[in-house]
PDB file of C-alpha atoms in Angstrom:
ATOM      1  CA  PHE M   1      55.220  -5.518 -20.072  1.00 83.00           C
ATOM      2  CA  GLU M   2      58.394  -4.869 -22.036  1.00 91.00           C
ATOM      3  CA  LEU M   3      60.146  -8.198 -22.605  1.00 93.00           C
ATOM      4  CA  GLU M   4      63.845  -8.814 -23.135  1.00 92.00           C
ATOM      5  CA  PHE M   5      65.483 -12.188 -23.743  1.00 92.00           C
ATOM      6  CA  LEU M   6      68.732 -13.021 -21.938  1.00 91.00           C
ATOM      7  CA  GLU M   7      71.163 -15.533 -23.391  1.00 84.00           C
ATOM      8  CA  GLN M   8      72.025 -18.710 -21.494  1.00 80.00           C
ATOM      9  CA  GLN M   9      75.198 -17.269 -19.970  1.00 85.00           C
ATOM     10  CA  PHE M  10      75.474 -13.780 -18.544  1.00 89.00           C
ATOM     11  CA  GLU M  11      77.548 -11.916 -15.971  1.00 90.00           C
ATOM     12  CA  ALA M  12      74.738  -9.765 -14.585  1.00 92.00           C
ATOM     13  CA  VAL M  13      71.025  -9.212 -15.017  1.00 94.00           C
ATOM     14  CA  PRO M  14      70.644  -5.757 -16.614  1.00 92.00           C
ATOM     15  CA  GLY M  15      69.680  -3.054 -14.145  1.00 90.00           C
ATOM     16  CA  ARG M  16      66.618  -2.135 -16.223  1.00 93.00           C
ATOM     17  CA  VAL M  17      65.051  -5.571 -15.485  1.00 94.00           C
ATOM     18  CA  ASP M  18      62.443  -5.650 -12.698  1.00 95.00           C
ATOM     19  CA  VAL M  19      61.281  -9.273 -12.962  1.00 96.00           C
ATOM     20  CA  LEU M  20      63.422 -12.171 -14.151  1.00 97.00           C
ATOM     21  CA  MET M  21      61.479 -15.105 -15.575  1.00 97.00           C
ATOM     22  CA  ILE M  22      63.365 -18.404 -15.691  1.00 96.00           C
ATOM     23  CA  ALA M  23      61.573 -21.089 -17.710  1.00 93.00           C
ATOM     24  CA  HIS M  24      63.008 -24.636 -17.579  1.00 93.00           C
ATOM     25  CA  PRO M  25      66.653 -23.592 -18.050  1.00 92.00           C
ATOM     26  CA  LYS M  26      69.480 -25.796 -19.189  1.00 90.00           C
ATOM     27  CA  PRO M  27      72.111 -26.371 -16.455  1.00 91.00           C
ATOM     28  CA  LEU M  28      73.411 -22.928 -15.515  1.00 92.00           C
ATOM     29  CA  ASP M  29      77.089 -22.341 -14.802  1.00 91.00           C
ATOM     30  CA  PRO M  30      78.191 -20.770 -11.483  1.00 93.00           C
ATOM     31  CA  ARG M  31      78.684 -17.295 -13.002  1.00 92.00           C
ATOM     32  CA  THR M  32      75.105 -17.196 -14.305  1.00 93.00           C
ATOM     33  CA  LEU M  33      73.698 -18.527 -11.027  1.00 96.00           C
ATOM     34  CA  TYR M  34      75.682 -15.825  -9.262  1.00 96.00           C
ATOM     35  CA  ALA M  35      74.202 -13.176 -11.558  1.00 95.00           C
ATOM     36  CA  ILE M  36      70.686 -14.323 -10.634  1.00 97.00           C
ATOM     37  CA  ASP M  37      71.643 -14.430  -6.959  1.00 97.00           C
ATOM     38  CA  GLN M  38      72.903 -10.849  -7.035  1.00 96.00           C
ATOM     39  CA  PHE M  39      69.807  -9.703  -8.937  1.00 96.00           C
ATOM     40  CA  VAL M  40      67.739 -10.958  -5.989  1.00 97.00           C
ATOM     41  CA  MET M  41      70.118  -9.306  -3.508  1.00 96.00           C
ATOM     42  CA  ARG M  42      69.518  -5.974  -5.307  1.00 94.00           C
ATOM     43  CA  GLY M  43      65.763  -6.359  -4.866  1.00 94.00           C
ATOM     44  CA  GLY M  44      64.873  -7.996  -8.191  1.00 95.00           C
ATOM     45  CA  HIS M  45      61.830 -10.270  -8.414  1.00 96.00           C
ATOM     46  CA  VAL M  46      62.017 -13.814  -9.823  1.00 97.00           C
ATOM     47  CA  LEU M  47      59.439 -16.083 -11.443  1.00 97.00           C
ATOM     48  CA  ALA M  48      61.020 -19.530 -11.914  1.00 98.00           C
ATOM     49  CA  PHE M  49      59.481 -22.546 -13.658  1.00 97.00           C
ATOM     50  CA  LEU M  50      61.454 -25.733 -12.965  1.00 97.00           C
ATOM     51  CA  ASP M  51      60.635 -29.289 -13.978  1.00 96.00           C
ATOM     52  CA  PRO M  52      61.704 -32.756 -12.799  1.00 96.00           C
ATOM     53  CA  HIS M  53      60.537 -34.300 -16.085  1.00 93.00           C
ATOM     54  CA  SER M  54      59.730 -32.004 -18.990  1.00 91.00           C
ATOM     55  CA  GLU M  55      57.206 -33.544 -21.365  1.00 85.00           C
ATOM     56  CA  VAL M  56      57.858 -30.790 -23.902  1.00 80.00           C
ATOM     57  CA  SER M  57      61.617 -31.350 -24.027  1.00 77.00           C
ATOM     58  CA  LEU M  58      61.054 -35.018 -24.890  1.00 71.00           C
ATOM     59  CA  THR M  59      58.955 -34.167 -27.961  1.00 69.00           C
ATOM     60  CA  ALA M  60      60.212 -36.335 -30.800  1.00 63.00           C
ATOM     61  CA  GLY M  61      62.111 -34.714 -33.637  1.00 63.00           C
ATOM     62  CA  PRO M  62      62.154 -35.796 -37.299  1.00 66.00           C
ATOM     63  CA  ASN M  63      64.057 -39.005 -36.492  1.00 68.00           C
ATOM     64  CA  GLY M  64      61.701 -39.986 -33.657  1.00 64.00           C
ATOM     65  CA  GLU M  65      64.176 -39.094 -30.901  1.00 65.00           C
ATOM     66  CA  PRO M  66      64.118 -36.086 -28.557  1.00 60.00           C
ATOM     67  CA  ILE M  67      65.344 -32.907 -30.226  1.00 62.00           C
ATOM     68  CA  ARG M  68      69.082 -32.363 -29.829  1.00 62.00           C
ATOM     69  CA  GLY M  69      69.996 -30.159 -26.892  1.00 60.00           C
ATOM     70  CA  TYR M  70      66.833 -30.935 -24.947  1.00 70.00           C
ATOM     71  CA  THR M  71      66.707 -30.440 -21.184  1.00 83.00           C
ATOM     72  CA  GLU M  72      64.660 -33.079 -19.401  1.00 88.00           C
ATOM     73  CA  MET M  73      65.196 -31.812 -15.853  1.00 93.00           C
ATOM     74  CA  SER M  74      65.843 -28.277 -14.628  1.00 94.00           C
ATOM     75  CA  ASP M  75      67.093 -26.989 -11.287  1.00 95.00           C
ATOM     76  CA  LEU M  76      68.603 -23.864  -9.761  1.00 96.00           C
ATOM     77  CA  GLY M  77      70.954 -25.616  -7.352  1.00 91.00           C
ATOM     78  CA  PRO M  78      72.249 -23.449  -4.496  1.00 95.00           C
ATOM     79  CA  LEU M  79      69.852 -20.586  -5.207  1.00 97.00           C
ATOM     80  CA  LEU M  80      66.824 -22.516  -3.986  1.00 97.00           C
ATOM     81  CA  GLU M  81      68.457 -23.273  -0.655  1.00 96.00           C
ATOM     82  CA  SER M  82      69.382 -19.615  -0.294  1.00 96.00           C
ATOM     83  CA  TRP M  83      65.739 -18.708  -0.950  1.00 97.00           C
ATOM     84  CA  GLY M  84      64.519 -21.177   1.695  1.00 97.00           C
ATOM     85  CA  VAL M  85      62.890 -23.804  -0.517  1.00 97.00           C
ATOM     86  CA  HIS M  86      63.675 -27.459  -1.194  1.00 97.00           C
ATOM     87  CA  TYR M  87      62.885 -29.011  -4.588  1.00 97.00           C
ATOM     88  CA  ASP M  88      63.343 -32.740  -5.211  1.00 95.00           C
ATOM     89  CA  PRO M  89      63.903 -33.336  -8.961  1.00 95.00           C
ATOM     90  CA  THR M  90      63.642 -37.125  -8.498  1.00 96.00           C
ATOM     91  CA  LYS M  91      59.909 -37.133  -7.619  1.00 97.00           C
ATOM     92  CA  ILE M  92      56.690 -36.443  -9.517  1.00 97.00           C
ATOM     93  CA  VAL M  93      53.305 -35.720  -7.967  1.00 98.00           C
ATOM     94  CA  GLY M  94      50.441 -38.079  -8.835  1.00 97.00           C
ATOM     95  CA  ASP M  95      46.914 -37.078  -7.872  1.00 97.00           C
ATOM     96  CA  ARG M  96      43.891 -39.308  -8.351  1.00 96.00           C
ATOM     97  CA  THR M  97      41.331 -36.572  -7.742  1.00 96.00           C
ATOM     98  CA  MET M  98      42.927 -34.111 -10.173  1.00 96.00           C
ATOM     99  CA  ALA M  99      43.954 -36.635 -12.851  1.00 95.00           C
ATOM    100  CA  GLN M 100      43.415 -35.463 -16.409  1.00 92.00           C
ATOM    101  CA  ARG M 101      41.357 -37.667 -18.709  1.00 87.00           C
ATOM    102  CA  VAL M 102      43.502 -38.814 -21.632  1.00 84.00           C
ATOM    103  CA  ARG M 103      42.833 -40.826 -24.743  1.00 75.00           C
ATOM    104  CA  THR M 104      44.366 -44.268 -24.569  1.00 69.00           C
ATOM    105  CA  GLY M 105      43.022 -46.157 -27.554  1.00 60.00           C
ATOM    106  CA  MET M 106      43.823 -49.392 -25.727  1.00 56.00           C
ATOM    107  CA  ASP M 107      40.231 -50.450 -25.120  1.00 56.00           C
ATOM    108  CA  ALA M 108      37.465 -49.808 -27.643  1.00 52.00           C
ATOM    109  CA  ARG M 109      34.930 -49.731 -24.803  1.00 59.00           C
ATOM    110  CA  ARG M 110      36.864 -47.079 -22.894  1.00 58.00           C
ATOM    111  CA  GLN M 111      38.422 -44.322 -24.946  1.00 73.00           C
ATOM    112  CA  GLU M 112      39.741 -42.283 -22.017  1.00 82.00           C
ATOM    113  CA  SER M 113      41.542 -43.042 -18.761  1.00 88.00           C
ATOM    114  CA  ASP M 114      42.610 -41.120 -15.672  1.00 92.00           C
ATOM    115  CA  TYR M 115      46.277 -40.132 -15.999  1.00 93.00           C
ATOM    116  CA  VAL M 116      47.330 -39.310 -12.457  1.00 96.00           C
ATOM    117  CA  ILE M 117      50.638 -37.612 -13.334  1.00 96.00           C
ATOM    118  CA  TRP M 118      48.932 -35.075 -15.614  1.00 94.00           C
ATOM    119  CA  LEU M 119      46.985 -32.766 -13.350  1.00 96.00           C
ATOM    120  CA  ALA M 120      43.927 -30.592 -13.905  1.00 95.00           C
ATOM    121  CA  VAL M 121      44.195 -28.276 -10.915  1.00 96.00           C
ATOM    122  CA  PRO M 122      40.793 -26.761  -9.968  1.00 96.00           C
ATOM    123  CA  ARG M 123      40.158 -23.428  -8.296  1.00 96.00           C
ATOM    124  CA  GLY M 124      39.989 -25.134  -4.917  1.00 96.00           C
ATOM    125  CA  ASN M 125      43.682 -26.029  -5.139  1.00 97.00           C
ATOM    126  CA  VAL M 126      45.099 -22.564  -5.764  1.00 97.00           C
ATOM    127  CA  ALA M 127      45.543 -19.699  -3.339  1.00 97.00           C
ATOM    128  CA  THR M 128      42.589 -17.393  -3.966  1.00 95.00           C
ATOM    129  CA  ASP M 129      44.085 -14.730  -1.703  1.00 95.00           C
ATOM    130  CA  ASP M 130      47.255 -14.348  -3.804  1.00 95.00           C
ATOM    131  CA  ILE M 131      47.138 -11.746  -6.571  1.00 94.00           C
ATOM    132  CA  VAL M 132      48.719 -14.131  -9.089  1.00 93.00           C
ATOM    133  CA  THR M 133      46.272 -17.006  -8.625  1.00 94.00           C
ATOM    134  CA  SER M 134      43.187 -15.215  -7.318  1.00 94.00           C
ATOM    135  CA  ASP M 135      41.352 -15.451 -10.670  1.00 94.00           C
ATOM    136  CA  VAL M 136      42.608 -18.881 -11.738  1.00 93.00           C
ATOM    137  CA  VAL M 137      39.845 -21.371 -12.542  1.00 93.00           C
ATOM    138  CA  ARG M 138      41.956 -24.289 -13.774  1.00 93.00           C
ATOM    139  CA  LEU M 139      45.594 -25.130 -14.463  1.00 94.00           C
ATOM    140  CA  ASN M 140      46.741 -28.049 -16.619  1.00 94.00           C
ATOM    141  CA  LEU M 141      50.115 -29.491 -15.625  1.00 95.00           C
ATOM    142  CA  GLY M 142      52.228 -32.430 -16.757  1.00 92.00           C
ATOM    143  CA  THR M 143      54.548 -34.493 -14.510  1.00 95.00           C
ATOM    144  CA  ALA M 144      54.958 -31.742 -11.928  1.00 97.00           C
ATOM    145  CA  GLY M 145      57.339 -31.758  -8.986  1.00 97.00           C
ATOM    146  CA  TYR M 146      56.830 -30.434  -5.470  1.00 98.00           C
ATOM    147  CA  LEU M 147      58.361 -27.924  -3.067  1.00 98.00           C
ATOM    148  CA  THR M 148      58.863 -27.811   0.689  1.00 98.00           C
ATOM    149  CA  PRO M 149      60.111 -25.024   2.981  1.00 97.00           C
ATOM    150  CA  ILE M 150      63.551 -25.361   4.518  1.00 97.00           C
ATOM    151  CA  GLU M 151      63.430 -25.404   8.298  1.00 95.00           C
ATOM    152  CA  GLY M 152      64.833 -22.249   9.822  1.00 93.00           C
ATOM    153  CA  ALA M 153      64.673 -20.265   6.569  1.00 95.00           C
ATOM    154  CA  THR M 154      64.382 -16.483   6.767  1.00 94.00           C
ATOM    155  CA  THR M 155      61.724 -16.443   4.036  1.00 96.00           C
ATOM    156  CA  THR M 156      57.997 -17.079   4.322  1.00 96.00           C
ATOM    157  CA  PHE M 157      56.839 -20.050   2.229  1.00 97.00           C
ATOM    158  CA  ALA M 158      53.275 -19.578   0.946  1.00 97.00           C
ATOM    159  CA  PRO M 159      51.794 -22.351  -1.259  1.00 98.00           C
ATOM    160  CA  ILE M 160      49.849 -20.960  -4.219  1.00 98.00           C
ATOM    161  CA  VAL M 161      49.255 -24.208  -6.176  1.00 98.00           C
ATOM    162  CA  PHE M 162      48.927 -27.537  -4.374  1.00 98.00           C
ATOM    163  CA  SER M 163      47.672 -31.095  -4.800  1.00 98.00           C
ATOM    164  CA  SER M 164      44.728 -32.727  -3.067  1.00 97.00           C
ATOM    165  CA  GLU M 165      45.226 -35.177  -0.214  1.00 97.00           C
ATOM    166  CA  ASP M 166      44.428 -37.989  -2.673  1.00 97.00           C
ATOM    167  CA  SER M 167      47.988 -37.868  -3.972  1.00 97.00           C
ATOM    168  CA  LYS M 168      51.348 -39.629  -3.820  1.00 97.00           C
ATOM    169  CA  LEU M 169      54.870 -39.299  -5.199  1.00 97.00           C
ATOM    170  CA  TYR M 170      56.301 -41.346  -8.066  1.00 97.00           C
ATOM    171  CA  ASP M 171      59.985 -41.827  -8.824  1.00 96.00           C
ATOM    172  CA  VAL M 172      61.068 -40.041 -11.995  1.00 95.00           C
ATOM    173  CA  ASP M 173      62.908 -43.183 -13.143  1.00 94.00           C
ATOM    174  CA  TYR M 174      59.650 -45.127 -13.015  1.00 95.00           C
ATOM    175  CA  VAL M 175      57.792 -42.450 -14.986  1.00 93.00           C
ATOM    176  CA  LYS M 176      60.531 -42.525 -17.631  1.00 90.00           C
ATOM    177  CA  GLN M 177      59.613 -46.149 -18.320  1.00 90.00           C
ATOM    178  CA  GLY M 178      56.302 -44.943 -19.720  1.00 88.00           C
ATOM    179  CA  PRO M 179      53.782 -46.705 -17.458  1.00 91.00           C
ATOM    180  CA  ARG M 180      50.218 -46.808 -18.785  1.00 92.00           C
ATOM    181  CA  PRO M 181      47.491 -44.887 -16.935  1.00 92.00           C
ATOM    182  CA  ASP M 182      46.136 -48.126 -15.463  1.00 91.00           C
ATOM    183  CA  ASP M 183      49.628 -49.087 -14.258  1.00 93.00           C
ATOM    184  CA  LEU M 184      49.871 -45.821 -12.348  1.00 94.00           C
ATOM    185  CA  LEU M 185      46.465 -46.363 -10.770  1.00 92.00           C
ATOM    186  CA  ARG M 186      47.044 -49.981  -9.830  1.00 90.00           C
ATOM    187  CA  GLY M 187      47.640 -50.155  -6.095  1.00 84.00           C
ATOM    188  CA  PHE M 188      47.426 -46.374  -5.756  1.00 94.00           C
ATOM    189  CA  GLU M 189      47.835 -45.550  -2.071  1.00 95.00           C
ATOM    190  CA  PRO M 190      47.540 -41.825  -1.314  1.00 96.00           C
ATOM    191  CA  SER M 191      49.903 -40.366   1.248  1.00 96.00           C
ATOM    192  CA  GLY M 192      47.217 -38.089   2.658  1.00 95.00           C
ATOM    193  CA  GLU M 193      49.524 -35.099   2.163  1.00 96.00           C
ATOM    194  CA  GLN M 194      48.976 -32.031   0.033  1.00 97.00           C
ATOM    195  CA  TYR M 195      52.074 -31.329  -2.056  1.00 98.00           C
ATOM    196  CA  THR M 196      53.000 -27.758  -2.916  1.00 98.00           C
ATOM    197  CA  ILE M 197      53.565 -27.387  -6.655  1.00 98.00           C
ATOM    198  CA  ALA M 198      54.097 -23.621  -6.667  1.00 98.00           C
ATOM    199  CA  ALA M 199      55.007 -21.287  -3.824  1.00 98.00           C
ATOM    200  CA  ARG M 200      55.622 -17.620  -3.156  1.00 98.00           C
ATOM    201  CA  LEU M 201      58.762 -16.875  -1.133  1.00 98.00           C
ATOM    202  CA  SER M 202      59.088 -13.556   0.642  1.00 96.00           C
ATOM    203  CA  GLY M 203      61.436 -12.115   3.219  1.00 96.00           C
ATOM    204  CA  PRO M 204      65.147 -11.356   3.587  1.00 96.00           C
ATOM    205  CA  VAL M 205      67.726 -13.773   2.148  1.00 96.00           C
ATOM    206  CA  ARG M 206      71.489 -14.136   2.195  1.00 96.00           C
ATOM    207  CA  SER M 207      73.563 -14.729  -0.894  1.00 96.00           C
ATOM    208  CA  ALA M 208      74.297 -18.321  -1.871  1.00 96.00           C
ATOM    209  CA  PHE M 209      77.879 -17.225  -2.697  1.00 96.00           C
ATOM    210  CA  ASP M 210      80.756 -15.751  -0.732  1.00 93.00           C
ATOM    211  CA  ALA M 211      82.063 -13.987  -3.839  1.00 92.00           C
ATOM    212  CA  GLN M 212      81.745 -14.066  -7.600  1.00 90.00           C
ATOM    213  CA  PRO M 213      82.890 -17.481  -8.920  1.00 90.00           C
ATOM    214  CA  GLU M 214      85.922 -17.626 -11.160  1.00 85.00           C
ATOM    215  CA  ALA M 215      85.212 -17.782 -14.873  1.00 76.00           C
ATOM    216  CA  ALA M 216      85.696 -21.230 -16.402  1.00 70.00           C
ATOM    217  CA  ALA M 217      88.285 -21.541 -19.165  1.00 63.00           C
ATOM    218  CA  VAL M 218      86.506 -24.473 -20.806  1.00 64.00           C
ATOM    219  CA  ASP M 219      82.949 -25.787 -20.732  1.00 67.00           C
ATOM    220  CA  GLU M 220      81.788 -29.277 -19.717  1.00 65.00           C
ATOM    221  CA  ASP M 221      82.691 -30.571 -23.209  1.00 66.00           C
ATOM    222  CA  GLY M 222      86.211 -29.181 -23.002  1.00 69.00           C
ATOM    223  CA  ARG M 223      85.598 -26.320 -25.445  1.00 72.00           C
ATOM    224  CA  PRO M 224      86.824 -22.781 -24.697  1.00 67.00           C
ATOM    225  CA  VAL M 225      84.106 -20.668 -23.087  1.00 67.00           C
ATOM    226  CA  GLN M 226      83.072 -17.800 -25.309  1.00 66.00           C
ATOM    227  CA  ARG M 227      83.527 -14.373 -23.797  1.00 55.00           C
ATOM    228  CA  ARG M 228      80.280 -13.095 -22.391  1.00 63.00           C
ATOM    229  CA  SER M 229      78.648  -9.888 -23.490  1.00 59.00           C
ATOM    230  CA  GLY M 230      76.399  -7.444 -21.666  1.00 68.00           C
ATOM    231  CA  GLU M 231      76.700  -5.971 -18.176  1.00 74.00           C
ATOM    232  CA  LYS M 232      79.401  -7.048 -15.752  1.00 78.00           C
ATOM    233  CA  ALA M 233      78.947  -8.110 -12.157  1.00 80.00           C
ATOM    234  CA  GLY M 234      79.323  -5.328  -9.609  1.00 83.00           C
ATOM    235  CA  GLU M 235      80.483  -5.378  -6.010  1.00 90.00           C
ATOM    236  CA  HIS M 236      79.376  -8.505  -4.130  1.00 94.00           C
ATOM    237  CA  ILE M 237      76.174  -8.113  -2.089  1.00 94.00           C
ATOM    238  CA  ALA M 238      75.997 -10.555   0.820  1.00 95.00           C
ATOM    239  CA  ALA M 239      72.378 -10.011   1.882  1.00 95.00           C
ATOM    240  CA  SER M 240      69.220  -8.724   0.246  1.00 94.00           C
ATOM    241  CA  LYS M 241      68.558  -5.021   0.639  1.00 87.00           C
ATOM    242  CA  GLY M 242      64.929  -5.729   1.506  1.00 90.00           C
ATOM    243  CA  ASP M 243      62.334  -8.468   1.411  1.00 94.00           C
ATOM    244  CA  THR M 244      62.512 -10.680  -1.655  1.00 94.00           C
ATOM    245  CA  ASN M 245      59.532 -11.593  -3.818  1.00 95.00           C
ATOM    246  CA  ILE M 246      60.014 -14.920  -5.611  1.00 98.00           C
ATOM    247  CA  ILE M 247      57.652 -17.479  -7.105  1.00 98.00           C
ATOM    248  CA  VAL M 248      58.890 -20.999  -7.820  1.00 98.00           C
ATOM    249  CA  PHE M 249      56.703 -23.336  -9.899  1.00 98.00           C
ATOM    250  CA  ALA M 250      57.692 -27.023 -10.142  1.00 98.00           C
ATOM    251  CA  ASP M 251      56.359 -27.512 -13.668  1.00 96.00           C
ATOM    252  CA  SER M 252      57.073 -26.026 -17.084  1.00 94.00           C
ATOM    253  CA  ASP M 253      54.727 -28.091 -19.274  1.00 92.00           C
ATOM    254  CA  ILE M 254      52.012 -25.590 -18.340  1.00 91.00           C
ATOM    255  CA  PHE M 255      53.259 -23.545 -21.321  1.00 89.00           C
ATOM    256  CA  ASP M 256      52.616 -26.249 -23.940  1.00 84.00           C
ATOM    257  CA  ASP M 257      49.471 -26.188 -26.076  1.00 76.00           C
ATOM    258  CA  ARG M 258      49.015 -29.947 -25.830  1.00 74.00           C
ATOM    259  CA  PHE M 259      47.799 -29.519 -22.239  1.00 76.00           C
ATOM    260  CA  TRP M 260      45.254 -26.881 -23.186  1.00 75.00           C
ATOM    261  CA  VAL M 261      44.081 -27.492 -26.741  1.00 72.00           C
ATOM    262  CA  ARG M 262      42.460 -30.522 -28.339  1.00 68.00           C
ATOM    263  CA  THR M 263      42.713 -30.572 -32.127  1.00 66.00           C
ATOM    264  CA  ASP M 264      40.623 -32.633 -34.529  1.00 67.00           C
ATOM    265  CA  SER M 265      41.333 -33.268 -38.189  1.00 65.00           C
ATOM    266  CA  TYR M 266      38.428 -33.367 -40.604  1.00 65.00           C
TER     267      TYR M 266
END
């Protein structure tokens, strides 16, 4: 693949781009959301990684606090509804069967505990008939969210990564308090549902916008918005020219080494 990085704000996705990957973005302004929307209307493919609670973004900086400019939660607002999927950024999936074993150091007799909000997804919980996940053996996720199809949507919602039935939802505000693994397990009552963590969306969609939004004169901090560079938006497209092909994944910590690599110092 030939990769090209797009800045946070842009008027249009360049025409040479076939697949747009969105990885845990900061809040996007209406003009950028519109650019993504119109990219989909033109037939562009999207791979979006969102997160209700990014473990990576909360990594402590030199002063022990999260690095300045971090983004704890990411969303794509009206685009998701247009694509036929609902994402609740206030909930995190906990799964007792898929819980990762983590070091606690709290009890000398038990060095590791089940951490139900960090998931080790086995092959049995991915779609083996989808080209993207057909060869996946295991996925390690941290504080993942979940997705549901919107009733009456024009797209087909196909889960490609999902929890076991031994799972439940936790409030993000509770997780922010830093409960210990045993606290999360205490009184664990599974819902009996399987929660979709990643889904493929396909089919025709309509634009989430009636027209291109007006450009803002100032940003949320009251500073003048810098003039954007790159391609400009073209004529408004109200409906996709064909079936869309979108994957939405409700976790972004999958990219961090801490979920995949154990290091030892000698």
